[in-house]
XYZ file of C-alpha atoms in Angstrom:
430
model
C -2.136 26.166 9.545
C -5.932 26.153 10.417
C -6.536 23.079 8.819
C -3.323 21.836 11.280
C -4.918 23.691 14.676
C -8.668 22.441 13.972
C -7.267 18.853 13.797
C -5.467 19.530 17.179
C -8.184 20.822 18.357
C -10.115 17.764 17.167
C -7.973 15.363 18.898
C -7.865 17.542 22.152
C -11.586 16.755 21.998
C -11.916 13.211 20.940
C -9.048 12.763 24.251
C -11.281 14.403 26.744
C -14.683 12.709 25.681
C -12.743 9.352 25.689
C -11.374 10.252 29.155
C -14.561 11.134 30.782
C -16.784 8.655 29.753
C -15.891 4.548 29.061
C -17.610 2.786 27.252
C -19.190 0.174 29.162
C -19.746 -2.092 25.659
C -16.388 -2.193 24.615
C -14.689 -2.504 27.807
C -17.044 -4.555 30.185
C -15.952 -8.548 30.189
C -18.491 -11.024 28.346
C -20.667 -8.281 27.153
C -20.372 -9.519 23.729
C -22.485 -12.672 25.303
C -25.638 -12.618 23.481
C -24.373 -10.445 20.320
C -23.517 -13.291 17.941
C -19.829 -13.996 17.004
C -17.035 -11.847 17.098
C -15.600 -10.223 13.751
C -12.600 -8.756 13.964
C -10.552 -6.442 11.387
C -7.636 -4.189 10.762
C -8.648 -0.883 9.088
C -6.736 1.376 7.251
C -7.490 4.867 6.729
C -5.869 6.414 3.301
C -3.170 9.667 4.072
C -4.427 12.989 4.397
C -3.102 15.822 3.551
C -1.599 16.938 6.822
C 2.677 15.915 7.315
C 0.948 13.790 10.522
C -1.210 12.235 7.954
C 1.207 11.086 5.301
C 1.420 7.523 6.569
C -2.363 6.871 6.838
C -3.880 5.505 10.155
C -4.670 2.082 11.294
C -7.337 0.480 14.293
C -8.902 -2.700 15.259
C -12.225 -3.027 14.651
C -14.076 -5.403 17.079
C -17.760 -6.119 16.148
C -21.375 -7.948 16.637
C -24.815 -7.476 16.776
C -24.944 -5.734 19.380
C -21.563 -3.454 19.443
C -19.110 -1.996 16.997
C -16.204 -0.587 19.111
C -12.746 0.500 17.620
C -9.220 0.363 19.316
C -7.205 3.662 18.376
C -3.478 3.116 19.364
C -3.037 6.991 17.381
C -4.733 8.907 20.814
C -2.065 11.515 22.034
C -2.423 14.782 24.356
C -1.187 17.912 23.027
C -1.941 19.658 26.709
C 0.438 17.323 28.675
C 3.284 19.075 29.957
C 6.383 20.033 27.795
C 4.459 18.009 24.811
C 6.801 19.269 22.110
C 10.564 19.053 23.788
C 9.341 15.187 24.875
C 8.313 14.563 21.354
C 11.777 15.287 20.216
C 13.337 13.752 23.306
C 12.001 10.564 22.351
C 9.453 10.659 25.213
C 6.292 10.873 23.400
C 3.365 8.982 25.071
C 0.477 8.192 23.210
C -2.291 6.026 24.244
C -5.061 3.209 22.714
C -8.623 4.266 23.532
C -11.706 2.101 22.844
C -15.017 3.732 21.649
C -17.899 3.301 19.384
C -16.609 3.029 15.759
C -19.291 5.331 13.943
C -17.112 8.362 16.268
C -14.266 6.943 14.312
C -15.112 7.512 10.996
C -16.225 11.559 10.674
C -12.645 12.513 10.724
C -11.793 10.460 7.639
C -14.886 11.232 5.827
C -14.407 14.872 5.887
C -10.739 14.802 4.719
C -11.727 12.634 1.842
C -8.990 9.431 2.834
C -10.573 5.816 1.730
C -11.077 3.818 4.353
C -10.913 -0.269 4.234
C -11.376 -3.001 6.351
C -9.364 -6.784 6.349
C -11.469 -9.118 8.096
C -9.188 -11.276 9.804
C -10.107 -15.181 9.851
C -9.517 -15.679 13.706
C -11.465 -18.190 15.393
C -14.165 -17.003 17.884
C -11.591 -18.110 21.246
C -9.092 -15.967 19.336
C -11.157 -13.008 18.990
C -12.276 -13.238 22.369
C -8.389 -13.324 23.592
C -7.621 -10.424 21.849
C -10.878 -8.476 22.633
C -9.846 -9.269 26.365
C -6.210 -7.982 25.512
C -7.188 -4.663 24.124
C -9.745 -4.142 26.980
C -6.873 -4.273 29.446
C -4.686 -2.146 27.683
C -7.491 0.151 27.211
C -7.870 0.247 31.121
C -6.562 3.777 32.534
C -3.497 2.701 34.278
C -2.311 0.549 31.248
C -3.705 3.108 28.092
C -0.100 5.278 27.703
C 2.754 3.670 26.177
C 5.859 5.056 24.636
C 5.341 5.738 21.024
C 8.012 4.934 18.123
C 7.387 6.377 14.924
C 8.753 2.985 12.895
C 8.709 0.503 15.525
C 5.595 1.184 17.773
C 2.935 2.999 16.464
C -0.692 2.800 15.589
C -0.292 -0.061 12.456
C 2.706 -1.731 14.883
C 0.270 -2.266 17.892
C -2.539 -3.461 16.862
C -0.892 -6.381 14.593
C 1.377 -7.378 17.398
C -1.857 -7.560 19.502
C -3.234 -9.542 16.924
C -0.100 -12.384 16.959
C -0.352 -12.466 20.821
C -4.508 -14.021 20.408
C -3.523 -16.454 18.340
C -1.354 -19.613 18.688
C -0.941 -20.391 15.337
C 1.890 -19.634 13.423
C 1.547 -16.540 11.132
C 3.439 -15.907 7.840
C 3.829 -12.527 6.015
C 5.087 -12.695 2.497
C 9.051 -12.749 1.981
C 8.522 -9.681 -0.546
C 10.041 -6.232 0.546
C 8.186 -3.213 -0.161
C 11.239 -1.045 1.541
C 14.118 -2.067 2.273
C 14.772 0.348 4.790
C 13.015 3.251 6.764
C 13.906 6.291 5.172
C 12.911 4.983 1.245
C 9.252 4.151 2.849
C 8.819 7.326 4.405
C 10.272 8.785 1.219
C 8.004 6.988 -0.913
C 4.911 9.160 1.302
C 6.207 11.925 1.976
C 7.237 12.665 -2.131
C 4.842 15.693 -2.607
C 6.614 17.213 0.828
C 10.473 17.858 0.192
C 10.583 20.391 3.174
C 9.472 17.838 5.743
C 11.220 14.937 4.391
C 14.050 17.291 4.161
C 13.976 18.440 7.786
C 13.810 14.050 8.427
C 16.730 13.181 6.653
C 18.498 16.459 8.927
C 16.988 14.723 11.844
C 17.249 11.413 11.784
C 20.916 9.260 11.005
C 22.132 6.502 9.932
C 19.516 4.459 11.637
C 16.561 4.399 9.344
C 19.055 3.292 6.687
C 19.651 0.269 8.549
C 17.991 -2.953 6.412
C 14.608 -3.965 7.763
C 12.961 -7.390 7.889
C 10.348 -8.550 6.004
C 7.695 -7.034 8.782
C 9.543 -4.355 9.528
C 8.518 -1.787 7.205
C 4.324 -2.310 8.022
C 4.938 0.801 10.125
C 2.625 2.855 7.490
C -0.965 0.991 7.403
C -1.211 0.933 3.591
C 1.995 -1.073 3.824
C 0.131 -3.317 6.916
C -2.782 -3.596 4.267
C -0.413 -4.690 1.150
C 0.685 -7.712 3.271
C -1.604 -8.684 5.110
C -3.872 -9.802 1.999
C -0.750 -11.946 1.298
C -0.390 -13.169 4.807
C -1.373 -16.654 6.241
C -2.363 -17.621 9.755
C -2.312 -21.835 9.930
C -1.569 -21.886 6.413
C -4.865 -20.058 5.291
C -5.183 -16.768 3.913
C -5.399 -14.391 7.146
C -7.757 -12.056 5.235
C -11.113 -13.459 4.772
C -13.358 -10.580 3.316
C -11.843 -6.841 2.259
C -14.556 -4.383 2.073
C -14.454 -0.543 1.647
C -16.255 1.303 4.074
C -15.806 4.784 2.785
C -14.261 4.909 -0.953
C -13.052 8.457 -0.433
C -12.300 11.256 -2.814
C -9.051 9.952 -4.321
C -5.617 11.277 -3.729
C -5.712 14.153 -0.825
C -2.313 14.801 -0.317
C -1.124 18.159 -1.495
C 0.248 18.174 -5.260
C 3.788 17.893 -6.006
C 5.752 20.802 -5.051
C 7.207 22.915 -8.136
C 10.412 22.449 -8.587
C 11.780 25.695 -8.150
C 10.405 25.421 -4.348
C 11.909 22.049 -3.196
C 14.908 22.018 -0.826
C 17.086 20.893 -3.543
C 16.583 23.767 -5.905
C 17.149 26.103 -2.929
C 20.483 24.227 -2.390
C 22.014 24.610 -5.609
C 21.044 28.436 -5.501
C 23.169 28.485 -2.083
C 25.850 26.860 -3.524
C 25.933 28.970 -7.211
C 25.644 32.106 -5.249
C 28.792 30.622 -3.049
C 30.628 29.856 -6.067
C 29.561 33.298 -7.374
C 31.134 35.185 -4.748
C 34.179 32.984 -4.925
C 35.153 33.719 -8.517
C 34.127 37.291 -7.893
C 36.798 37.493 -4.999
C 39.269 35.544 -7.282
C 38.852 37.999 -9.983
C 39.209 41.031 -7.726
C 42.586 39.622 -6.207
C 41.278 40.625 -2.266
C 37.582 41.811 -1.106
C 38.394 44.088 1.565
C 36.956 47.542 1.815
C 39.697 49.478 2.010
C 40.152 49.619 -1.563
C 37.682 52.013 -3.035
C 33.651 51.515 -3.073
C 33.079 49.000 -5.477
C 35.425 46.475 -3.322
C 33.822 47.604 -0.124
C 30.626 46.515 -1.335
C 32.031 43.101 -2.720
C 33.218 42.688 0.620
C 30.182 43.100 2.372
C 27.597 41.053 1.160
C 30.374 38.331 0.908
C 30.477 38.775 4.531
C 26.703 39.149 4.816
C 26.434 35.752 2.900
C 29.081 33.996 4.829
C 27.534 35.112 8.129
C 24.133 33.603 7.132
C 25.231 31.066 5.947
C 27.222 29.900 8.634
C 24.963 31.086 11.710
C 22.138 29.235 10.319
C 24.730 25.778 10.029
C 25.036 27.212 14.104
C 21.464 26.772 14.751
C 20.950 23.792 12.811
C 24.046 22.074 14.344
C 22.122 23.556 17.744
C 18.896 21.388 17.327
C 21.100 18.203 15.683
C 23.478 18.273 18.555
C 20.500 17.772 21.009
C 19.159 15.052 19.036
C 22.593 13.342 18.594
C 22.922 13.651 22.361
C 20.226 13.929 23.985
C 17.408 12.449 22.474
C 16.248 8.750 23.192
C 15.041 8.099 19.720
C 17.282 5.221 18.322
C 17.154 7.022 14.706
C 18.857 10.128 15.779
C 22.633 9.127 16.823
C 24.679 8.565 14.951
C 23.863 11.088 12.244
C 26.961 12.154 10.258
C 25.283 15.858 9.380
C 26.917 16.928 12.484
C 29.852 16.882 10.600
C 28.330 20.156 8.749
C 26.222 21.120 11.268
C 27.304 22.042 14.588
C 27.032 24.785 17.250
C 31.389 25.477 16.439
C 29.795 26.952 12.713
C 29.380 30.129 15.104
C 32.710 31.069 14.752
C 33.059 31.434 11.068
C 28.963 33.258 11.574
C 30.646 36.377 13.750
C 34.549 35.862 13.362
C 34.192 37.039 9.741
C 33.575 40.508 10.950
C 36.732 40.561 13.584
C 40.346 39.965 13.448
C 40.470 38.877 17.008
C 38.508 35.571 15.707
C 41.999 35.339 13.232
C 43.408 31.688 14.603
C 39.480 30.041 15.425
C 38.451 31.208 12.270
C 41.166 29.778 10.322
C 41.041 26.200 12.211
C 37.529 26.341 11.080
C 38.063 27.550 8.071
C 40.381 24.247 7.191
C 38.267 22.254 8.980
C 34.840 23.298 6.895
C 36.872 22.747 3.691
C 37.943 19.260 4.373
C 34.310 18.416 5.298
C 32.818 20.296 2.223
C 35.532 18.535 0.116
C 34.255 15.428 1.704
C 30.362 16.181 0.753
C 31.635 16.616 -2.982
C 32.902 13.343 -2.962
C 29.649 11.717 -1.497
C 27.558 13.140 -4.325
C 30.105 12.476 -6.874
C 29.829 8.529 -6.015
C 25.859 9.040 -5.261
C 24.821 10.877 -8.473
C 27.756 10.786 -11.167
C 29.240 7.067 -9.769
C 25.765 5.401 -8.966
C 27.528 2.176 -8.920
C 30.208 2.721 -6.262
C 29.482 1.186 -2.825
C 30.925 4.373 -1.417
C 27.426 6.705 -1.466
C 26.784 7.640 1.700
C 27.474 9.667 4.818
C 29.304 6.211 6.402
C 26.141 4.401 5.473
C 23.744 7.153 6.088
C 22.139 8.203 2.838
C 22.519 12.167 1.778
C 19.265 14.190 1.253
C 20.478 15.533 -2.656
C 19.564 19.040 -0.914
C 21.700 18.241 2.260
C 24.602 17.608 -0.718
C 24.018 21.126 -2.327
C 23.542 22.978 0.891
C 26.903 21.631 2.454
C 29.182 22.037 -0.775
C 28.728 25.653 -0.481
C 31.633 25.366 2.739
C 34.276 24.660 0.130
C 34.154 28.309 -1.940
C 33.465 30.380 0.956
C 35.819 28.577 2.994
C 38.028 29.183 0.298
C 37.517 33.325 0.497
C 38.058 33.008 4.227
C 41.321 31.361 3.801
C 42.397 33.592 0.843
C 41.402 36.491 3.083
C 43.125 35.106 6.163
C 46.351 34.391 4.008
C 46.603 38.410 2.882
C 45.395 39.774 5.967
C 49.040 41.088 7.647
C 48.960 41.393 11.682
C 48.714 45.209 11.404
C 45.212 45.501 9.148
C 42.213 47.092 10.916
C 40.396 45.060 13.844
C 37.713 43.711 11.133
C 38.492 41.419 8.198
């Protein structure tokens, strides 16, 4: 958590320095005059260990004699108003900044990350066309734009920039490092099931959609990877690849034990569910009206259910909004609504009351059917790998997300067994 606020607080600082004084080398028309030619390169900065670091970090470098400026496209303002509910809305804004490139490399050096640098083989008119490109969009009317993770980010940008200098046709290799989204951001975010857990909760059945061959450069080292196999005129794009800063190796956290991943966590959820169930079978009812052991059966069975379900409430709360409301393209449709929804509040607090008797057993049927419906998902995604019929209607099933939502079928299960024995004239609470 410090190392996450003094990074904030970094970028908070690099934002107001950037804002209150331009650089008058980088952004002034033709001051690259008498400075020799133009050299222009794509770096790529390594992942750190922060989740907003997991991807890496990419900029255009534009350089002489006389000036070495960088074009950050990864600028955003965590003081704007409402920062976080826009970032979830879809309404993030970030913002390319141009400034000297020896301010760009402390943060990178002190994290440890590699950094590298492509020179590009653009002619000098090209360089100058997309020097003159990034000043305008560096300007302060034209420096926000609306930020998509996959589709317009800080590796996006700048390569898009670098096809609108340049008239001649440019090639990137046919070879797929992802095929889709959520297997690249997989691939980075492996040492961090929680957050790629809370992604695949987030985001649907959009970042399983196949990408195209440039598509999936939305993480720099992937950028990197192709551009050294990329032509421009039917030359090699990449002239000269040199490492600025070879960095301290791999500084992403380790893997996370096993026993503390999101999956592990699942399958004690569902064991404990199962638990209960065959402990309520074997007792023939769980109410407490039938001496002390029962009555203490019956209440942490309640206890459980009533977690259980009130934090599918909140979760189906936040995914609801994102379904609904959000603008990102990623988030609707997502078929975890089908677990998660704000209507799991009923089976959270009508376990305690009989009032709750007909809701409660509508949801009841309803969570079975759906849990019944997540067993067969991960019995044709892990026992029947080669069925076509994986997935969540062609959204692909965190193996946690599987776990978590199989527990609805045994404690369903108890609520309908309790429902079923429950005559009209019991006590107000089940």
């Amino acid at each position: 958590m410090q190392r996450l606020l003094l990074s904030i607080i970094a970028l908070i600082s690099l934002f107001c320095s950037l804002t209150a004084q331009e650089r008058t080398d980088s952004l002034t028309p033709g001051a690259d005059a008498d400075g020799g030619p133009l050299i222009v390169s794509i770096v790529t900065c390594d992942p750190g260990p922060d989740v907003y670091e997991l991807c890496g970090h990419a900029a255009l470098r534009i350089r002489n004699e006389k000036m070495d400026s960088v074009w950050n496209y990864g600028i955003f303002d965590f003081s704007s108003p409402n920062f976080l509910y826009r970032f979830c809305k879809g309404q993030t804004d970030y913002m390319v900044c141009g400034y000297e490139f020896q301010r760009f490399m402390p943060t990178y050096m002190r994290r440890g990350s590699k950094v590298t640098e492509q020179v590009l083989d653009l002619t000098q008119e090209e360089a100058r066309r997309l020097r003159a490109i990034v000043q305008t969009e560096a300007l302060p009317q034209n420096r926000i734009y609306r930020y998509n993770y996959v589709l317009d980010n800080c590796a996006t940008r700048p390569w898009k920039r670098v096809g609108e200098a340049t008239d001649r046709p440019i090639e990137m290799p046919d070879t797929f490092h992802f095929t889709t989204f959520r297997k690249e951001m997989r691939h980075f975010h492996r040492n961090y099931p929680w957050y790629q857990f809370g992604i695949d909760l987030a985001l649907g059945k959009g970042i399983d959609q196949p990408i195209g061959r440039d598509r999936d450069i939305f993480a720099p080292p992937v950028l990197a990877a192709k551009l050294a196999e990329t032509t421009i005129g039917g030359q090699p794009i990449v002239k000269e690849t040199n490492v600025i800063y070879p960095g301290e190796g791999d500084v992403t956290l380790p893997p996370t034990p096993w026993y503390l991943t999101p999956t592990f966590v699942g399958l004690l959820m569902l064991l404990l569910s199962l638990g209960l169930l065959i402990k309520a079978s074997l007792a023939g009812k769980d109410t407490p009206d039938e001496g002390p052991h029962s009555a203490r059966i019956g209440f942490f069975t309640k206890l459980w259910i009533s977690a259980y379900f009130l934090l599918c409430a909140i979760g189906g709360c936040i995914i609801t909004f994102l379904v609904f409301c959000s603008e990102h393209e990623a988030t609707s449709p997502n078929w975890i609504i089908l677990w998660l929804n704000p209507l799991q509040i009923i089976p959270a607090l009508g376990v305690w009351w009989k009032s709750w008797r007909w809701p409660l057993i509508v949801m009841s049927v309803y969570d079975w059917f759906v849990g019944l419906y997540m067993f067969s998902v991960f019995i044709c995604r892990y026992i029947v790998p080669v069925s076509v019929y994986f997935s969540l209607g062609g959204q692909i099933a965190n193996p946690a997300i599987l776990f978590m939502s199989l527990s609805l079928v045994p404690l369903s299960s108890i609520m309908l067994a309790k429902l079923k024995t429950s005559p009209a004239h019991k006590p107000k609470r089940l």
